[in-house]
Short mmCIF file of C-alpha atoms (C1' of nucleotides) in Angstrom, two decimals:
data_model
loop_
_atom_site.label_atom_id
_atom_site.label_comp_id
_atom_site.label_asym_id
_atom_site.label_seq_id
_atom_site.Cartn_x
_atom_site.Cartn_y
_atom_site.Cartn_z
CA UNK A 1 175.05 143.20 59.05
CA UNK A 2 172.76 140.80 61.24
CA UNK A 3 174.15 139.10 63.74
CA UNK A 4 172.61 136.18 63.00
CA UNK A 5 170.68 135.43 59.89
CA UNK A 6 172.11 132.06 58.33
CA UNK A 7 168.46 131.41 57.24
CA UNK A 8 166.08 133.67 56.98
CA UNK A 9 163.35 131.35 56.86
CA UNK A 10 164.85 129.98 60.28
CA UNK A 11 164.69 133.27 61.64
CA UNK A 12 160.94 133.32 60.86
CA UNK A 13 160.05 129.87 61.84
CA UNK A 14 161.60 130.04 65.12
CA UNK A 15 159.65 133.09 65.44
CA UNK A 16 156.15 132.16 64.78
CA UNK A 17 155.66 130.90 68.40
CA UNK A 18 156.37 133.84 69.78
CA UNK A 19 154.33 135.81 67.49
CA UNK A 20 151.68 133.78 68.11
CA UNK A 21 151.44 134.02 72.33
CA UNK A 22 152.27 138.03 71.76
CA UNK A 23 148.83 137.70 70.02
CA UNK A 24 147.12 136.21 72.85
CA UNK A 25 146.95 132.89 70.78
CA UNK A 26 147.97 129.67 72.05
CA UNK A 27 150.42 127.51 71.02
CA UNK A 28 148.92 123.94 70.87
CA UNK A 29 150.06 120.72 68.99
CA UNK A 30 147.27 120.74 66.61
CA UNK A 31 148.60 124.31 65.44
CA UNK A 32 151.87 123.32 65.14
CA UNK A 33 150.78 119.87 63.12
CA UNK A 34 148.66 121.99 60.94
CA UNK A 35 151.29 124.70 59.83
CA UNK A 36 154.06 121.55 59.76
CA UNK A 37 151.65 119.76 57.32
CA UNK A 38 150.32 122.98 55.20
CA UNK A 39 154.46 124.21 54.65
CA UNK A 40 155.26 120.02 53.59
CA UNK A 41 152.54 119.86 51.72
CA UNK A 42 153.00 123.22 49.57
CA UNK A 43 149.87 123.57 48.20
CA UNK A 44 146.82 122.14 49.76
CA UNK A 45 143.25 122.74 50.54
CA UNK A 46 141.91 122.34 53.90
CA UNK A 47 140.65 118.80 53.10
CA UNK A 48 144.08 117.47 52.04
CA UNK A 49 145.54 119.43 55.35
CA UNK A 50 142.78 117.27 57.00
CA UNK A 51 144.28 114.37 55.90
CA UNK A 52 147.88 114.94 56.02
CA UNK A 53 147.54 115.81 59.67
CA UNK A 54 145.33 112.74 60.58
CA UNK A 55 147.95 110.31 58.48
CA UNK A 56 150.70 111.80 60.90
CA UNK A 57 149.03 112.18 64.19
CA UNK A 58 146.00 110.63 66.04
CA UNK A 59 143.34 112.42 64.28
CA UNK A 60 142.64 116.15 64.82
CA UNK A 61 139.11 117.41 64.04
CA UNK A 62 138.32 119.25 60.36
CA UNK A 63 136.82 122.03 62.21
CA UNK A 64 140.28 122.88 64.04
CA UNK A 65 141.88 122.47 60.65
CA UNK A 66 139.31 125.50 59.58
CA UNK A 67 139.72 127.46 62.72
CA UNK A 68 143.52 126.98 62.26
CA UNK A 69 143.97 128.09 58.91
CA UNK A 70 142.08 130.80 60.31
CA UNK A 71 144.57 131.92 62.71
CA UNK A 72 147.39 131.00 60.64
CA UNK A 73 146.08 133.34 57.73
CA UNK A 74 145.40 136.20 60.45
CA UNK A 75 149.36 135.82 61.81
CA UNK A 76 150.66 136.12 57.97
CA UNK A 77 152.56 132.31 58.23
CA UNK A 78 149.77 131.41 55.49
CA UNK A 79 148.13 132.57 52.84
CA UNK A 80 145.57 130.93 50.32
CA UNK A 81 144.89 131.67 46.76
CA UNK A 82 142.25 129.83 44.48
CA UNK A 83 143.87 127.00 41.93
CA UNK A 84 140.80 125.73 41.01
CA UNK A 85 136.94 127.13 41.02
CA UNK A 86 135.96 125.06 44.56
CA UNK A 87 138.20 125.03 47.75
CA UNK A 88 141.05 127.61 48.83
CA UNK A 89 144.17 126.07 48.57
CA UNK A 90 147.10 127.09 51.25
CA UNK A 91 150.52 127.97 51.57
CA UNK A 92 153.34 128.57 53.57
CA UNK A 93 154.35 131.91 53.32
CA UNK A 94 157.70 131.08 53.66
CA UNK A 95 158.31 129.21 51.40
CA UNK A 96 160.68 130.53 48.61
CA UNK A 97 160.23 133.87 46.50
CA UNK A 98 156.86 135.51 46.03
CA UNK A 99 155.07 134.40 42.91
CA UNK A 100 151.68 134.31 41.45
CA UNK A 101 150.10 131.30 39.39
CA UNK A 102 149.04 130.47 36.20
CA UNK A 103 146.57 127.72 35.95
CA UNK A 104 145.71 125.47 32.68
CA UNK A 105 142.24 124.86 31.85
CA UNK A 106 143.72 122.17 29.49
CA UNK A 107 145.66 120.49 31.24
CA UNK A 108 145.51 121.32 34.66
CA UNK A 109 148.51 122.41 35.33
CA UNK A 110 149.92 124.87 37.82
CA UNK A 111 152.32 127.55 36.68
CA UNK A 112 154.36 129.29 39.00
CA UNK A 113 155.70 132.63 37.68
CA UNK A 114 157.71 135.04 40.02
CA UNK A 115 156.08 138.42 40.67
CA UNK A 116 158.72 140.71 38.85
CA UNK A 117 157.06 139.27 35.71
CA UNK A 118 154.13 141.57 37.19
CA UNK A 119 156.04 144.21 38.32
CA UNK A 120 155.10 146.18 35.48
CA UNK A 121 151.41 145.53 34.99
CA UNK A 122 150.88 145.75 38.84
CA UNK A 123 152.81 149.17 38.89
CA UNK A 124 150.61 150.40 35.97
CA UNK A 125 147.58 149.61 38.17
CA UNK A 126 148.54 151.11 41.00
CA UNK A 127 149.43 154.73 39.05
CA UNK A 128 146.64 154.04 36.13
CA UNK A 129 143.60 152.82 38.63
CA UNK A 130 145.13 153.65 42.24
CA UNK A 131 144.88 149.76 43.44
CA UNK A 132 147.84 148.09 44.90
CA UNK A 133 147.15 144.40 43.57
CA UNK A 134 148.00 141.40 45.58
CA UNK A 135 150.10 139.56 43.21
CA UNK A 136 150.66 136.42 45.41
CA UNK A 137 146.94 135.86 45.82
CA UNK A 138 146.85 136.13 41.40
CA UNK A 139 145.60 133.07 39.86
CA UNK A 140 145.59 133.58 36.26
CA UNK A 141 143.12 131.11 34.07
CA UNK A 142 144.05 130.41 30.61
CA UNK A 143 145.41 127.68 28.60
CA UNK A 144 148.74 126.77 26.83
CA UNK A 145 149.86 128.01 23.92
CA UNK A 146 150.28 126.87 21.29
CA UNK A 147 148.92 123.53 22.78
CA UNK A 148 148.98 121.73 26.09
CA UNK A 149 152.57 119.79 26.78
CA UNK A 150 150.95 116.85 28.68
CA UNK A 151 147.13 117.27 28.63
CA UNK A 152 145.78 115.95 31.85
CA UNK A 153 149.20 115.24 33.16
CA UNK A 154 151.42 117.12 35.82
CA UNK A 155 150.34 118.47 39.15
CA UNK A 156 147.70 116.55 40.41
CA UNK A 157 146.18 119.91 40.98
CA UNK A 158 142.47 120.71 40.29
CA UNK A 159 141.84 121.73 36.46
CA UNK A 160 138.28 123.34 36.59
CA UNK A 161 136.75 126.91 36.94
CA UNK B 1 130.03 146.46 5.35
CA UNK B 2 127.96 143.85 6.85
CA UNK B 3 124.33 144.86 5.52
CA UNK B 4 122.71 145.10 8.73
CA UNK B 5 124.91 145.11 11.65
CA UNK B 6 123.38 148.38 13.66
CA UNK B 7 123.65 146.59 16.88
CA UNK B 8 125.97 144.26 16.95
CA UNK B 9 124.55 142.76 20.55
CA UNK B 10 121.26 143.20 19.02
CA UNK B 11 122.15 140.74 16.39
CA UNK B 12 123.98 138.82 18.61
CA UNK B 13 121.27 138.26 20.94
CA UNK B 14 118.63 137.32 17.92
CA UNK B 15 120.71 134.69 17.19
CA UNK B 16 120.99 132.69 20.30
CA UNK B 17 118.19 131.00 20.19
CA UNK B 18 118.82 129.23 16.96
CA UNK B 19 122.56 128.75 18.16
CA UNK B 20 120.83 126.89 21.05
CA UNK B 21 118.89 124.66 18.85
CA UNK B 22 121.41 123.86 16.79
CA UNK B 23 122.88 122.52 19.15
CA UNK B 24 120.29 120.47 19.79
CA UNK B 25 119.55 122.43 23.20
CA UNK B 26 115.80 123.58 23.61
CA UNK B 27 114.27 126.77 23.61
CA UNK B 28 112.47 127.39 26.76
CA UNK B 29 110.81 130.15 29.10
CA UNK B 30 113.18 129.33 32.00
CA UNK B 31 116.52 129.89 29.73
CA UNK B 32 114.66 133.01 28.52
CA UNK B 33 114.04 134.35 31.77
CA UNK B 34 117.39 133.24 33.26
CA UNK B 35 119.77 134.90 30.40
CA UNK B 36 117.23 138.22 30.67
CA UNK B 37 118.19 137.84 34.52
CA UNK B 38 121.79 137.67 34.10
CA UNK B 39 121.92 140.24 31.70
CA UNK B 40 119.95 142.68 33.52
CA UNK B 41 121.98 142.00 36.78
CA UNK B 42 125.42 142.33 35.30
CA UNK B 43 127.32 140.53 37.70
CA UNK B 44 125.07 137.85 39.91
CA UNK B 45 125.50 134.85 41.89
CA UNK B 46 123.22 131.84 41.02
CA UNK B 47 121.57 132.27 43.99
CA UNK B 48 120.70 135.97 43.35
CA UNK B 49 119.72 135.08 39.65
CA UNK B 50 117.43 132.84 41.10
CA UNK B 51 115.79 135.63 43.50
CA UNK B 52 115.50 137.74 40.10
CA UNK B 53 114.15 135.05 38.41
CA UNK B 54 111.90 134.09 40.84
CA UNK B 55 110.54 137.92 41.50
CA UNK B 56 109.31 138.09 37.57
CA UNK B 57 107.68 135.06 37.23
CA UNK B 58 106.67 132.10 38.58
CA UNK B 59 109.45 130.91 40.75
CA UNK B 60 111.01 128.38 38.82
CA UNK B 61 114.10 126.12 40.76
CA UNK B 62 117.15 126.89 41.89
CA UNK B 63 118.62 123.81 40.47
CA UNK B 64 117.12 124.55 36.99
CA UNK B 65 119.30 128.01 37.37
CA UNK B 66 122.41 125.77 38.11
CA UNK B 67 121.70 123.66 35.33
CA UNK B 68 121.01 126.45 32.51
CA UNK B 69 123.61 128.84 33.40
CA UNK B 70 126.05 125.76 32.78
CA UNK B 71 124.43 125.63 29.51
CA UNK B 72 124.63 129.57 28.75
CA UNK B 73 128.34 129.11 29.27
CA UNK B 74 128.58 126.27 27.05
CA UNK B 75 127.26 127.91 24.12
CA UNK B 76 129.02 131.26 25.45
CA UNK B 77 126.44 133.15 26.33
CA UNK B 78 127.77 134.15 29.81
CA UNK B 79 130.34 133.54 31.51
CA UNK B 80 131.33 133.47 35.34
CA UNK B 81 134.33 134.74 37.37
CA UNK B 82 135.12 134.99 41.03
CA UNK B 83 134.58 138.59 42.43
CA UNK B 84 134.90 136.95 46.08
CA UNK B 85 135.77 133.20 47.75
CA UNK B 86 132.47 132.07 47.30
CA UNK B 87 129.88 131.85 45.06
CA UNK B 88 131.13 132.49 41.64
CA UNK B 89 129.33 135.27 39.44
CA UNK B 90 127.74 135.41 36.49
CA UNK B 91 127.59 137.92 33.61
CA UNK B 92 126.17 138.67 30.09
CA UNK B 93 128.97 137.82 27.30
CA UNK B 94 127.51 140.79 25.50
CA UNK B 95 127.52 143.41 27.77
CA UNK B 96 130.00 145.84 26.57
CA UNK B 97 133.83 145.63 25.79
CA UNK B 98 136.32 142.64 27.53
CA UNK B 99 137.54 143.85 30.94
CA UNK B 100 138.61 142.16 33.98
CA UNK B 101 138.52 143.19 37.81
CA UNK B 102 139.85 144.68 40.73
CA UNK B 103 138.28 143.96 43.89
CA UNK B 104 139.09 146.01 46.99
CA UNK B 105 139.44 144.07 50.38
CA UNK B 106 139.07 147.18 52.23
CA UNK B 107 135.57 148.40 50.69
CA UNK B 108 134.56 145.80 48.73
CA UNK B 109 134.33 147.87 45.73
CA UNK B 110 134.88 146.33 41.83
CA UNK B 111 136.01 148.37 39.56
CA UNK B 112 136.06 146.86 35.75
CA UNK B 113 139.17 147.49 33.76
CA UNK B 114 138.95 147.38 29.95
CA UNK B 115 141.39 144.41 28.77
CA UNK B 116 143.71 146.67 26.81
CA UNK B 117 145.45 147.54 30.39
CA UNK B 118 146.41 144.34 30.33
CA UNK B 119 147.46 143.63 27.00
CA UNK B 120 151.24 144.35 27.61
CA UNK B 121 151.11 142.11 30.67
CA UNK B 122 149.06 139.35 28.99
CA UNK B 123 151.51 139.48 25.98
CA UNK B 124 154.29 138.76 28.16
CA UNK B 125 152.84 135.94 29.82
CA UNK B 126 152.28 134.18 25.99
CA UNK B 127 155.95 135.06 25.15
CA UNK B 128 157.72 134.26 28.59
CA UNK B 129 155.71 131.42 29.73
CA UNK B 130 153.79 129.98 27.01
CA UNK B 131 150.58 130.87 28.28
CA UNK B 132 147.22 132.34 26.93
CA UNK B 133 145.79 134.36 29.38
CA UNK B 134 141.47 134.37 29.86
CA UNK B 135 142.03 138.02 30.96
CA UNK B 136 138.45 138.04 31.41
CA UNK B 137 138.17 135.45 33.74
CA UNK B 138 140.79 137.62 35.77
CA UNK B 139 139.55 139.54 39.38
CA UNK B 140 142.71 140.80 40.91
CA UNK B 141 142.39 141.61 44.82
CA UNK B 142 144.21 143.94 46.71
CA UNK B 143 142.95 147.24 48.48
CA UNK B 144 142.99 150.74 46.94
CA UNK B 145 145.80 153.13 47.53
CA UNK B 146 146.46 155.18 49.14
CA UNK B 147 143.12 155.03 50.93
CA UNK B 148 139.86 153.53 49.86
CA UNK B 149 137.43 156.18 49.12
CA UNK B 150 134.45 155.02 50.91
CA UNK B 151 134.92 152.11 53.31
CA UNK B 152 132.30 149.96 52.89
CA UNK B 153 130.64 151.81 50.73
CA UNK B 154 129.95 151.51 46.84
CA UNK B 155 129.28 148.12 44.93
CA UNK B 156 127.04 145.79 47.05
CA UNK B 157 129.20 143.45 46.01
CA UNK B 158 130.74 140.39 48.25
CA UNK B 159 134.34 141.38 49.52
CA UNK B 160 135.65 138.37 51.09
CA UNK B 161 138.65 136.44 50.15
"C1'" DT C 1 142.82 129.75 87.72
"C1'" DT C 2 141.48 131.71 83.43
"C1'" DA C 3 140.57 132.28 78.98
"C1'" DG C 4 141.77 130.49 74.55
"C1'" DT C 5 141.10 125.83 72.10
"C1'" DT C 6 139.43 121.57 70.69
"C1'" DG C 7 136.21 117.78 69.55
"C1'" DC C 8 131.74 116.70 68.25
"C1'" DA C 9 127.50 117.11 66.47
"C1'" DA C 10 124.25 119.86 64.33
"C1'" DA C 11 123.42 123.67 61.45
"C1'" DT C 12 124.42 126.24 57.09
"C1'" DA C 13 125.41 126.96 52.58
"C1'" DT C 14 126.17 125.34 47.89
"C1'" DT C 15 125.78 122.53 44.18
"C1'" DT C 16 124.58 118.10 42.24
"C1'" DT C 17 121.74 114.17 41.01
"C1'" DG C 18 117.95 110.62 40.40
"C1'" DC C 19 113.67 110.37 38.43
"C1'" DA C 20 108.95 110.93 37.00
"C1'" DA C 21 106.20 114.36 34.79
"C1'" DC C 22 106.38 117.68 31.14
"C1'" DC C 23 106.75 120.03 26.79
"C1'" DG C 24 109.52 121.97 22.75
"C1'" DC C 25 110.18 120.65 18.18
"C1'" DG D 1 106.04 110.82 19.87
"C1'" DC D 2 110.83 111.40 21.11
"C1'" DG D 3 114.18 113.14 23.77
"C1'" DG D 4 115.71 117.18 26.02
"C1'" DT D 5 114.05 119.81 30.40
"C1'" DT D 6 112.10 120.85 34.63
"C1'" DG D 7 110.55 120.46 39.49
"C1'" DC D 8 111.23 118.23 43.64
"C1'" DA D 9 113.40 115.93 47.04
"C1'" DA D 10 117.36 113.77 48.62
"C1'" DA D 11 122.31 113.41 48.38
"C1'" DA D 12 126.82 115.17 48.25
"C1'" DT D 13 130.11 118.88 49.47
"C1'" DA D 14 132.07 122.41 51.95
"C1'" DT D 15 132.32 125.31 55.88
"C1'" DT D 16 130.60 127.21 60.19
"C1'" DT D 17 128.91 127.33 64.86
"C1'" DG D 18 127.19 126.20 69.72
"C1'" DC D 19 128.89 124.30 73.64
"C1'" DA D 20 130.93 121.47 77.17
"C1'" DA D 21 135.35 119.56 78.20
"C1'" DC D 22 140.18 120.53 78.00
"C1'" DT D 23 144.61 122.74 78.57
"C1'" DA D 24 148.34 126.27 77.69
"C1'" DA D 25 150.19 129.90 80.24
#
DNA sequence: TTAGTTGCAAATATTTTGCAACCGC
DNA sequence: GCGGTTGCAAAATATTTGCAACTAA
């Protein structure tokens, strides 16, 4: 039916900019480094951003990476969840199907589960306790069962909380 | 059956302090004050534990609360989650049956929900993805629906994130 | 030109740690 | 008395903010 829509994720990213100045943001290298390094890098906190930017360009400040993330968040292009207890971690928002996470205590490792495995339970919430959960914020703590696969091995992701 | 078992929490809570020492922790007024101060808050930050502590008695230190709630979680006495971004909260383990939360971006509000809502969902999670959900670990955020009640209003709870 | 942005440094906020004095057992 | 604890101060982290210089539009 679209004319055009060969990738949707195109569509979107070729979109951003726009979005952006109809905001009465600016578009600005440093914003464009940020969300370049925060969609490569998948899942990172602001630190990591920090440093993924600075390893590509001359470095950019931490602050901007805050203030950016900021923005970012505000224009929907990211979103942050919690892997671990400390720091936010952030993610493209288009970036493949909508999913929530499931996070080892064990063995640190990050599950990814796609949200129709929620459907149900988020549907019962929303007619049992009128609250429309926001299943791709969910980070669910737990542990494997019966036992770990690899304890302290796969994603180098945090492991606390 | 059991012979004496009126309160369960009663007996429960007469029996921490020898679960401490045997495990070689010590019995002390600040651990005393600091579990009453958890317990009687329901759902507190350190730093807010610390204000309660500090109101009853002698102020004691902020990094003593740090210290002893780690150790009140270690022998499972309490037990933290993350009602908001920062600043994780604290609660009694024996305060009344297993639940988990919803917290509203829009209001702020927390509503507890007992565990059984989440039973089917949890369940799923162990058979489809190997994974043993800490349900009560689990704060779900989203925003009432249709409307929030009271904007604003209720819990005096943090409503970041 | 104008107002949104950035870099920088200082301020905040949180949590942790070293260590000597202290006190529960 | 021994060894776990605490208070205190300083350190380590994490995030925010004031402000002058800068620059996208």
């Amino acid at each position: 039916m679209t004319p055009m829509a060969a990738e949707d994720s195109e569509r979107i990213e070729g979109d951003w900019r726009e979005r952006l100045r109809a905001q009465g943001y600016r578009l600005t290298p440093q914003r464009e480094l940020i969300l370049a390094a925060v969609e490569r890098l998948e899942h990172a906190t602001p630190d990591e951003i920090f440093a993924e930017v600075s390893a590509q360009s001359t470095a950019i400040n931490i602050s901007t990476v805050y203030r950016t993330l900021e923005v970012l968040e505000e224009l929907g292009l990211v979103r942050h969840l919690h892997l671990s207890d400390r720091a936010p971690t952030y993610h493209s928002v288009h970036g493949g199907p909508a999913h929530f996470h499931l996070s080892c205590r064990n063995c640190g490792q990050v599950i990814s589960v796609g949200e129709e495995r929620a459907a149900e339970f988020v549907g019962r919430l929303r007619a049992e306790a009128g609250f429309e959960a926001d299943v791709a914020h969910l980070t669910i703590f737990g542990v494997h069962v019966p036992h770990c696969p690899q304890p302290g091995s796969e994603e180098p992701h945090g492991h606390d909380d």
